[in-house]
Amino acid sequence: MRSVALRAGNYQYKALVGRKLIDTAGLNVAAKIRASSCAIISDSNVGPLFGGRVSESLRSSGFQPTLITIPAGEKSKTLEQAGAICDEMIAAHLDRHSFVVGLGGGVIGDISGFVAAIFQRGIPHVQIPTTLLAMVDSSVGGKTGVNTAAGKNLVGAFHHPVLVIDDIDVLKTLPPREFNQGFAEIIKHAIIADAEMFQELKVAQASGLRAGEMASETLAPLIRRNVEIKANIVNRDELDRTGERALLNFGHTVGHAIERAGDYREFLHGEAISLGIVAACAISRKKAGLPKDQQDAIVGRLRAFDLPTQLPPNFPREKIFGALPFDKKFEGGKIRFVVTSAIGSAQISSDVTMDDIREAIAEL
Ligand SMILES: NC(=O)c1ccc[n+]([C@@H]2O[C@H](COP(=O)([O-])OP(=O)(O)OC[C@H]3O[C@@H](n4cnc5c(N)ncnc54)[C@H](O)[C@@H]3O)[C@@H](O)[C@H]2O)c1
Ligand SMILES: [Zn+2]
């Protein structure tokens, strides 16, 4: 097990990355938190798989855990569900000295973090991410929240965890599509910040390693690297104000619109982002001088992890235009859009027009 030191302003915490960490979670938490009671918040897929082991480990380190399981899926990320969890925590006599453990993917990370932010005006949060996407992306950066009828992540709070525990053994039960979608964010990180990692992904691919078969010797350093990349960017712009953090949105403007146009059913988040990255690369080629061979290499890398790089022929492209986060006033005007001039770096361009985006979507 090795750890990544994370910093957010003056606040410091660690992400532990390694194997067999679920069963020693209690010891690692005890090194950080002096409390007795806690809530383990998990979902209906992950709770039955790992909830018992995490509870046992916490109990053997002297904690009194209450396991709260909510239905798996994005539909659970609501204010109502967060309220119901708080009610259960109160019923279990948790108080302001208690803490929350989020055990699951990004949905659980976001809602358990939000509950930790608001319960008794804020109690500590331990993240045990169980999807690749949650390990490399959503568990880092302190953003927590829930969806509302009007849209995703509209209500939330910044609340950094006290500890993140990335046990790569838990990824063995992750369905292949869920595993692969994590690579969309990994490839995004490589494009915006780490040309060397981009090459390493090619080596992994050339050696015949399919994502699902990746050995822990490959996976653990890769996860650590991605935690560092995201943490570095977040650290330069903790509250999402200076524009630095916006670089993490590479591929996300079009990707989110595709997700919405598919009613959040047709594509997983990472799959929609893969398509969004392809569109952002086409725009980068035109507006930021991204060389063709690098564009091709990016598309090739996405395909190598079974991520979509073309829309299905019958996909309603018009719906994507309608779902873009720009209204009529942008017609003919310039938009702030994240582009890359070369793999390993990204910048915000104000040279991109609605027509450029339309053209890139039409070509997908
Ligand atoms: N806070 C942030 O900065 C941030 C960043 C990116 C994404 N997100 C959020 O993350 C969420 C998406 O996260 P996700 O893709 O992890 O989705 P998820 O939490 O819904 O998990 C995906 C599916 O895999 C199952 N699962 C999880 N771990 C498993 C395991 N080890 N074995 C078997 N099944 C397992 C889950 O039950 C679920 O059905 C979205 O709500 C998104 O808004 C947040
Ligand atoms: Zn994303």
Short mmCIF file of C-alpha atoms and ligand atoms in Angstrom, two decimals:
data_model
loop_
_atom_site.label_atom_id
_atom_site.label_comp_id
_atom_site.label_asym_id
_atom_site.label_seq_id
_atom_site.Cartn_x
_atom_site.Cartn_y
_atom_site.Cartn_z
CA MET A 1 0.00 0.00 0.00
CA ARG A 2 1.25 3.48 -0.85
CA SER A 3 -0.39 6.77 -0.22
CA VAL A 4 -0.84 10.02 -2.08
CA ALA A 5 -0.69 13.17 0.04
CA LEU A 6 -3.49 15.55 -0.86
CA ARG A 7 -3.82 19.18 0.01
CA ALA A 8 -6.72 21.58 -0.26
CA GLY A 9 -5.73 25.01 0.94
CA ASN A 10 -4.32 24.40 4.43
CA TYR A 11 -6.19 21.14 4.77
CA GLN A 12 -4.26 17.89 4.26
CA TYR A 13 -5.38 14.31 3.87
CA LYS A 14 -4.29 11.09 2.22
CA ALA A 15 -5.49 8.65 -0.40
CA LEU A 16 -4.28 5.13 0.35
CA VAL A 17 -3.94 3.00 -2.78
CA GLY A 18 -3.26 -0.71 -2.69
CA ARG A 19 -4.66 -4.18 -2.14
CA LYS A 20 -6.56 -5.77 0.77
CA LEU A 21 -7.32 -2.34 2.25
CA ILE A 22 -11.01 -3.03 2.90
CA ASP A 23 -10.15 -5.38 5.74
CA THR A 24 -7.77 -2.92 7.39
CA ALA A 25 -10.04 0.09 6.93
CA GLY A 26 -10.70 0.26 10.69
CA LEU A 27 -7.00 0.58 11.55
CA ASN A 28 -6.45 3.32 8.98
CA VAL A 29 -9.54 5.21 10.10
CA ALA A 30 -8.52 4.87 13.77
CA ALA A 31 -5.25 6.60 12.95
CA LYS A 32 -7.26 9.62 11.80
CA ILE A 33 -10.48 9.78 13.79
CA ARG A 34 -11.29 9.56 17.48
CA ALA A 35 -15.00 8.80 17.60
CA SER A 36 -17.12 5.82 18.37
CA SER A 37 -20.12 5.77 16.10
CA CYS A 38 -20.27 6.04 12.33
CA ALA A 39 -22.58 5.44 9.40
CA ILE A 40 -21.39 3.36 6.46
CA ILE A 41 -23.42 4.58 3.51
CA SER A 42 -23.49 2.15 0.59
CA ASP A 43 -25.73 1.02 -2.25
CA SER A 44 -27.71 -2.14 -2.97
CA ASN A 45 -24.92 -3.60 -5.15
CA VAL A 46 -21.87 -2.67 -3.11
CA GLY A 47 -23.33 -3.03 0.41
CA PRO A 48 -23.90 -6.80 0.10
CA LEU A 49 -20.43 -7.28 -1.44
CA PHE A 50 -18.25 -5.30 0.96
CA GLY A 51 -20.46 -3.74 3.67
CA GLY A 52 -19.96 -6.66 6.06
CA ARG A 53 -16.17 -6.60 5.74
CA VAL A 54 -15.92 -2.85 6.24
CA SER A 55 -18.28 -3.04 9.26
CA GLU A 56 -16.25 -5.87 10.75
CA SER A 57 -12.97 -4.02 10.28
CA LEU A 58 -14.37 -0.85 11.87
CA ARG A 59 -15.85 -2.82 14.74
CA SER A 60 -12.58 -4.58 15.46
CA SER A 61 -10.93 -1.15 15.72
CA GLY A 62 -13.45 -0.08 18.34
CA PHE A 63 -15.99 1.78 16.22
CA GLN A 64 -19.73 1.19 16.20
CA PRO A 65 -20.84 1.25 12.59
CA THR A 66 -24.41 1.44 11.27
CA LEU A 67 -24.71 0.24 7.68
CA ILE A 68 -27.19 2.27 5.62
CA THR A 69 -27.92 0.90 2.17
CA ILE A 70 -29.72 2.88 -0.53
CA PRO A 71 -30.87 1.68 -3.99
CA ALA A 72 -28.00 1.61 -6.52
CA GLY A 73 -28.01 4.19 -9.28
CA GLU A 74 -28.10 7.90 -10.05
CA LYS A 75 -31.81 8.07 -9.13
CA SER A 76 -30.81 7.81 -5.47
CA LYS A 77 -28.74 11.01 -5.59
CA THR A 78 -31.54 13.26 -4.32
CA LEU A 79 -32.24 15.63 -1.44
CA GLU A 80 -35.02 13.28 -0.30
CA GLN A 81 -32.58 10.38 -0.08
CA ALA A 82 -30.01 12.54 1.74
CA GLY A 83 -32.76 13.54 4.21
CA ALA A 84 -33.79 9.91 4.72
CA ILE A 85 -30.17 8.96 5.43
CA CYS A 86 -29.90 11.78 8.00
CA ASP A 87 -33.11 10.51 9.66
CA GLU A 88 -31.64 7.00 9.88
CA MET A 89 -28.44 8.40 11.37
CA ILE A 90 -30.40 10.31 14.01
CA ALA A 91 -32.46 7.18 14.77
CA ALA A 92 -29.18 5.27 15.24
CA HIS A 93 -28.09 7.96 17.77
CA LEU A 94 -25.25 9.30 15.66
CA ASP A 95 -24.24 12.79 16.75
CA ARG A 96 -21.78 15.54 15.95
CA HIS A 97 -18.88 13.37 17.13
CA SER A 98 -19.76 10.63 14.62
CA PHE A 99 -18.42 10.27 11.11
CA VAL A 100 -19.56 8.98 7.71
CA VAL A 101 -17.97 6.31 5.54
CA GLY A 102 -19.02 6.36 1.88
CA LEU A 103 -18.64 2.87 0.39
CA GLY A 104 -19.48 2.78 -3.32
CA GLY A 105 -19.10 4.53 -6.65
CA GLY A 106 -19.43 8.22 -7.43
CA VAL A 107 -23.12 8.29 -6.54
CA ILE A 108 -22.37 7.11 -3.01
CA GLY A 109 -19.30 9.34 -2.76
CA ASP A 110 -21.35 12.40 -3.70
CA ILE A 111 -24.39 11.75 -1.51
CA SER A 112 -22.46 10.41 1.51
CA GLY A 113 -20.13 13.42 1.30
CA PHE A 114 -23.12 15.73 1.14
CA VAL A 115 -24.67 14.04 4.18
CA ALA A 116 -21.34 14.40 6.01
CA ALA A 117 -21.29 18.10 5.06
CA ILE A 118 -24.76 18.83 6.47
CA PHE A 119 -25.30 16.33 9.32
CA GLN A 120 -24.85 18.31 12.55
CA ARG A 121 -23.40 21.08 10.34
CA GLY A 122 -20.60 18.86 9.19
CA ILE A 123 -18.87 15.70 10.40
CA PRO A 124 -15.81 13.86 8.97
CA HIS A 125 -16.14 11.87 5.75
CA VAL A 126 -14.12 8.80 4.82
CA GLN A 127 -14.31 7.75 1.18
CA ILE A 128 -13.98 4.12 0.13
CA PRO A 129 -14.54 4.38 -3.63
CA THR A 130 -15.42 1.11 -5.36
CA THR A 131 -15.47 2.13 -9.03
CA LEU A 132 -12.44 3.12 -11.08
CA LEU A 133 -14.18 6.39 -11.95
CA ALA A 134 -14.71 7.19 -8.28
CA MET A 135 -11.07 6.36 -7.44
CA VAL A 136 -9.50 8.51 -10.15
CA ASP A 137 -12.06 11.29 -10.26
CA SER A 138 -15.05 11.79 -7.99
CA SER A 139 -13.37 10.96 -4.65
CA VAL A 140 -10.80 13.71 -5.20
CA GLY A 141 -11.58 17.40 -5.02
CA GLY A 142 -14.16 17.78 -2.28
CA LYS A 143 -17.23 18.32 -4.42
CA THR A 144 -20.29 16.65 -2.92
CA GLY A 145 -23.94 16.97 -3.79
CA VAL A 146 -27.20 15.69 -5.15
CA ASN A 147 -29.36 16.17 -8.24
CA THR A 148 -32.68 17.99 -8.44
CA ALA A 149 -35.53 17.76 -10.96
CA ALA A 150 -33.90 20.65 -12.85
CA GLY A 151 -30.52 18.98 -13.34
CA LYS A 152 -27.47 17.16 -12.02
CA ASN A 153 -25.39 18.27 -9.04
CA LEU A 154 -27.36 21.49 -8.52
CA VAL A 155 -27.30 21.27 -4.73
CA GLY A 156 -24.17 20.48 -2.78
CA ALA A 157 -21.23 21.54 -0.69
CA PHE A 158 -17.45 21.47 -0.76
CA HIS A 159 -16.47 18.93 1.90
CA HIS A 160 -13.09 17.21 1.66
CA PRO A 161 -12.74 13.71 3.09
CA VAL A 162 -10.38 13.03 6.00
CA LEU A 163 -9.18 9.87 4.28
CA VAL A 164 -9.65 8.07 0.96
CA ILE A 165 -9.13 4.30 0.79
CA ASP A 166 -8.66 2.93 -2.75
CA ASP A 167 -8.61 -0.88 -2.51
CA ILE A 168 -8.04 -2.11 -6.05
CA ASP A 169 -9.25 -5.61 -5.16
CA VAL A 170 -12.82 -4.31 -5.02
CA LEU A 171 -12.65 -3.51 -8.74
CA LYS A 172 -12.74 -7.24 -9.56
CA THR A 173 -16.52 -7.32 -9.21
CA LEU A 174 -17.05 -4.18 -11.28
CA PRO A 175 -18.88 -4.88 -14.57
CA PRO A 176 -16.54 -4.35 -17.60
CA ARG A 177 -18.48 -1.35 -18.97
CA GLU A 178 -18.21 0.36 -15.58
CA PHE A 179 -14.50 -0.42 -15.46
CA ASN A 180 -13.82 0.90 -18.94
CA GLN A 181 -15.66 4.15 -18.39
CA GLY A 182 -13.06 5.05 -15.75
CA PHE A 183 -10.51 5.12 -18.56
CA ALA A 184 -12.32 8.01 -20.24
CA GLU A 185 -11.34 10.18 -17.25
CA ILE A 186 -7.84 8.66 -17.12
CA ILE A 187 -7.29 9.42 -20.81
CA LYS A 188 -8.71 12.91 -20.20
CA HIS A 189 -6.16 13.44 -17.39
CA ALA A 190 -3.37 12.27 -19.71
CA ILE A 191 -4.47 14.67 -22.47
CA ILE A 192 -4.71 17.71 -20.23
CA ALA A 193 -1.72 17.11 -17.96
CA ASP A 194 0.47 14.05 -18.54
CA ALA A 195 1.89 13.11 -21.95
CA GLU A 196 4.05 10.42 -20.36
CA MET A 197 1.03 8.64 -18.88
CA PHE A 198 -0.59 8.80 -22.31
CA GLN A 199 2.35 6.81 -23.70
CA GLU A 200 2.21 4.36 -20.82
CA LEU A 201 -1.41 3.61 -21.60
CA LYS A 202 -0.26 2.63 -25.06
CA VAL A 203 2.32 0.25 -23.58
CA ALA A 204 -0.35 -1.36 -21.40
CA GLN A 205 -2.52 -1.69 -24.46
CA ALA A 206 0.30 -3.02 -26.69
CA SER A 207 1.18 -5.69 -24.14
CA GLY A 208 -2.30 -7.05 -24.69
CA LEU A 209 -3.72 -6.01 -21.35
CA ARG A 210 -7.41 -5.46 -21.59
CA ALA A 211 -8.70 -3.06 -19.01
CA GLY A 212 -10.44 -5.79 -17.01
CA GLU A 213 -7.29 -7.89 -16.81
CA MET A 214 -4.96 -5.15 -15.71
CA ALA A 215 -2.60 -6.40 -13.08
CA SER A 216 -2.48 -4.63 -9.75
CA GLU A 217 1.14 -3.64 -10.45
CA THR A 218 -0.16 -1.59 -13.39
CA LEU A 219 -3.40 -0.43 -11.85
CA ALA A 220 -2.21 0.85 -8.46
CA PRO A 221 0.43 3.27 -9.82
CA LEU A 222 -2.02 4.39 -12.50
CA ILE A 223 -4.66 5.23 -9.89
CA ARG A 224 -2.10 7.06 -7.74
CA ARG A 225 -0.96 9.08 -10.73
CA ASN A 226 -4.52 10.08 -11.59
CA VAL A 227 -5.32 11.05 -8.01
CA GLU A 228 -2.22 13.29 -8.10
CA ILE A 229 -3.14 14.88 -11.42
CA LYS A 230 -6.65 15.74 -10.32
CA ALA A 231 -5.50 16.87 -6.87
CA ASN A 232 -2.85 19.17 -8.36
CA ILE A 233 -5.35 20.86 -10.62
CA VAL A 234 -7.95 21.14 -7.86
CA ASN A 235 -5.36 22.51 -5.47
CA ARG A 236 -4.62 25.40 -7.80
CA ASP A 237 -8.33 26.30 -7.90
CA GLU A 238 -10.05 24.70 -4.94
CA LEU A 239 -13.37 26.48 -5.25
CA ASP A 240 -13.61 26.34 -9.04
CA ARG A 241 -13.09 30.07 -9.52
CA THR A 242 -9.86 30.79 -11.36
CA GLY A 243 -10.53 28.63 -14.41
CA GLU A 244 -7.76 26.10 -13.67
CA ARG A 245 -10.26 23.52 -12.42
CA ALA A 246 -12.28 24.07 -15.60
CA LEU A 247 -9.53 22.22 -17.52
CA LEU A 248 -10.93 19.05 -15.96
CA ASN A 249 -13.99 19.71 -18.10
CA PHE A 250 -12.09 18.76 -21.25
CA GLY A 251 -14.55 16.68 -23.33
CA HIS A 252 -17.35 17.43 -20.87
CA THR A 253 -19.22 20.25 -22.66
CA VAL A 254 -20.27 18.00 -25.51
CA GLY A 255 -20.08 14.87 -23.34
CA HIS A 256 -22.65 16.15 -20.85
CA ALA A 257 -24.94 17.20 -23.70
CA ILE A 258 -24.70 13.68 -25.16
CA GLU A 259 -25.45 12.17 -21.74
CA ARG A 260 -28.54 14.36 -21.44
CA ALA A 261 -29.63 13.75 -25.04
CA GLY A 262 -29.49 10.00 -24.32
CA ASP A 263 -31.67 10.57 -21.22
CA TYR A 264 -28.79 9.28 -19.05
CA ARG A 265 -29.67 5.77 -20.25
CA GLU A 266 -27.96 5.32 -23.58
CA PHE A 267 -24.42 6.07 -22.35
CA LEU A 268 -22.59 5.81 -19.06
CA HIS A 269 -20.90 9.07 -18.04
CA GLY A 270 -17.43 7.95 -19.19
CA GLU A 271 -18.82 6.72 -22.50
CA ALA A 272 -20.45 10.09 -23.20
CA ILE A 273 -17.18 11.78 -22.18
CA SER A 274 -15.29 9.57 -24.62
CA LEU A 275 -17.50 10.97 -27.41
CA GLY A 276 -17.07 14.47 -25.97
CA ILE A 277 -13.28 14.02 -26.05
CA VAL A 278 -13.46 13.05 -29.74
CA ALA A 279 -15.46 16.22 -30.43
CA ALA A 280 -13.08 18.37 -28.33
CA CYS A 281 -10.13 16.94 -30.28
CA ALA A 282 -11.73 17.83 -33.63
CA ILE A 283 -12.29 21.37 -32.34
CA SER A 284 -8.74 21.47 -30.93
CA ARG A 285 -7.37 20.50 -34.31
CA LYS A 286 -9.18 23.33 -35.98
CA LYS A 287 -8.74 26.01 -33.31
CA ALA A 288 -5.66 25.07 -31.28
CA GLY A 289 -3.38 23.31 -33.77
CA LEU A 290 -3.63 19.78 -32.33
CA PRO A 291 -1.66 17.66 -34.84
CA LYS A 292 -3.61 14.98 -36.73
CA ASP A 293 -1.41 12.12 -35.52
CA GLN A 294 -2.10 13.11 -31.89
CA GLN A 295 -5.83 13.34 -32.57
CA ASP A 296 -5.69 9.84 -34.09
CA ALA A 297 -3.68 8.53 -31.13
CA ILE A 298 -6.33 9.82 -28.69
CA VAL A 299 -9.18 8.22 -30.62
CA GLY A 300 -7.16 4.99 -30.79
CA ARG A 301 -6.56 5.02 -27.06
CA LEU A 302 -10.28 5.47 -26.31
CA ARG A 303 -11.14 2.58 -28.64
CA ALA A 304 -8.54 0.37 -27.00
CA PHE A 305 -10.59 0.60 -23.81
CA ASP A 306 -13.81 -0.22 -25.66
CA LEU A 307 -15.07 3.34 -25.33
CA PRO A 308 -17.35 4.73 -28.06
CA THR A 309 -15.80 7.19 -30.53
CA GLN A 310 -18.75 7.49 -32.89
CA LEU A 311 -22.42 8.09 -32.23
CA PRO A 312 -24.85 5.35 -33.29
CA PRO A 313 -26.22 6.36 -36.75
CA ASN A 314 -29.78 6.80 -35.45
CA PHE A 315 -28.80 8.90 -32.42
CA PRO A 316 -30.82 12.16 -32.31
CA ARG A 317 -27.99 14.67 -32.90
CA GLU A 318 -30.44 17.59 -32.77
CA LYS A 319 -31.11 16.74 -29.14
CA ILE A 320 -27.40 17.17 -28.39
CA PHE A 321 -27.42 20.73 -29.76
CA GLY A 322 -30.47 21.45 -27.59
CA ALA A 323 -28.72 20.08 -24.52
CA LEU A 324 -25.58 22.22 -24.86
CA PRO A 325 -25.17 24.62 -21.94
CA PHE A 326 -25.24 27.71 -24.18
CA ASP A 327 -28.36 29.63 -25.07
CA LYS A 328 -29.26 31.67 -28.13
CA LYS A 329 -27.15 34.63 -27.13
CA PHE A 330 -24.06 32.60 -27.97
CA GLU A 331 -25.10 32.23 -31.61
CA GLY A 332 -22.28 33.75 -33.63
CA GLY A 333 -20.48 34.63 -30.38
CA LYS A 334 -17.46 33.06 -28.76
CA ILE A 335 -17.65 30.41 -26.07
CA ARG A 336 -15.14 29.39 -23.39
CA PHE A 337 -14.18 25.88 -24.41
CA VAL A 338 -11.35 23.62 -23.20
CA VAL A 339 -8.95 22.69 -26.01
CA THR A 340 -5.59 20.94 -26.29
CA SER A 341 -2.75 22.00 -28.61
CA ALA A 342 -0.71 18.93 -27.76
CA ILE A 343 -1.21 15.86 -25.58
CA GLY A 344 -0.16 16.78 -22.03
CA SER A 345 -1.56 20.30 -21.89
CA ALA A 346 -4.88 22.11 -22.17
CA GLN A 347 -6.14 25.65 -22.12
CA ILE A 348 -9.38 27.54 -22.28
CA SER A 349 -10.06 29.03 -25.67
CA SER A 350 -12.48 31.83 -26.39
CA ASP A 351 -12.08 31.25 -30.12
CA VAL A 352 -14.61 28.43 -30.37
CA THR A 353 -18.02 29.20 -31.88
CA MET A 354 -21.35 27.35 -31.75
CA ASP A 355 -20.76 26.45 -35.39
CA ASP A 356 -17.47 24.74 -34.51
CA ILE A 357 -19.26 22.67 -31.87
CA ARG A 358 -22.12 21.85 -34.24
CA GLU A 359 -19.68 20.73 -36.89
CA ALA A 360 -17.81 18.49 -34.44
CA ILE A 361 -21.07 16.88 -33.29
CA ALA A 362 -22.25 16.39 -36.88
CA GLU A 363 -18.99 14.52 -37.58
CA LEU A 364 -19.29 12.21 -34.58
N1 LIG B 1 -17.79 14.83 -7.00
C1 LIG B 1 -17.15 14.85 -8.14
O1 LIG B 1 -16.18 15.59 -8.33
C2 LIG B 1 -17.62 13.94 -9.25
C3 LIG B 1 -16.81 13.76 -10.39
C4 LIG B 1 -17.23 12.84 -11.36
C5 LIG B 1 -18.42 12.17 -11.20
N2 LIG B 1 -19.19 12.38 -10.09
C6 LIG B 1 -20.46 11.67 -9.90
O2 LIG B 1 -20.18 10.28 -9.84
C7 LIG B 1 -21.34 9.57 -10.23
C8 LIG B 1 -20.94 8.45 -11.15
O3 LIG B 1 -20.09 7.57 -10.46
P1 LIG B 1 -19.95 6.03 -10.85
O4 LIG B 1 -19.72 5.90 -12.30
O5 LIG B 1 -18.98 5.42 -9.91
O6 LIG B 1 -21.44 5.50 -10.63
P2 LIG B 1 -22.19 4.61 -9.51
O7 LIG B 1 -21.83 5.06 -8.15
O8 LIG B 1 -23.62 4.62 -9.90
O9 LIG B 1 -21.59 3.15 -9.74
C9 LIG B 1 -21.84 2.48 -10.95
C10 LIG B 1 -22.49 1.12 -10.73
O10 LIG B 1 -21.51 0.18 -10.30
C11 LIG B 1 -21.96 -0.45 -9.10
N3 LIG B 1 -20.73 -0.74 -8.35
C12 LIG B 1 -19.94 0.16 -7.73
N4 LIG B 1 -18.84 -0.45 -7.25
C13 LIG B 1 -18.94 -1.76 -7.56
C14 LIG B 1 -18.10 -2.89 -7.36
N5 LIG B 1 -16.90 -2.78 -6.78
N6 LIG B 1 -18.55 -4.09 -7.80
C15 LIG B 1 -19.74 -4.20 -8.43
N7 LIG B 1 -20.56 -3.17 -8.69
C16 LIG B 1 -20.16 -1.96 -8.25
C17 LIG B 1 -22.89 0.53 -8.47
O11 LIG B 1 -23.79 -0.10 -7.59
C18 LIG B 1 -23.58 1.11 -9.68
O12 LIG B 1 -24.60 0.25 -10.11
C19 LIG B 1 -22.28 10.58 -10.86
O13 LIG B 1 -23.34 10.84 -9.97
C20 LIG B 1 -21.41 11.82 -11.04
O14 LIG B 1 -22.15 13.03 -10.95
C21 LIG B 1 -18.80 13.25 -9.12
ZN ZN B 2 -16.43 13.28 -15.87
#
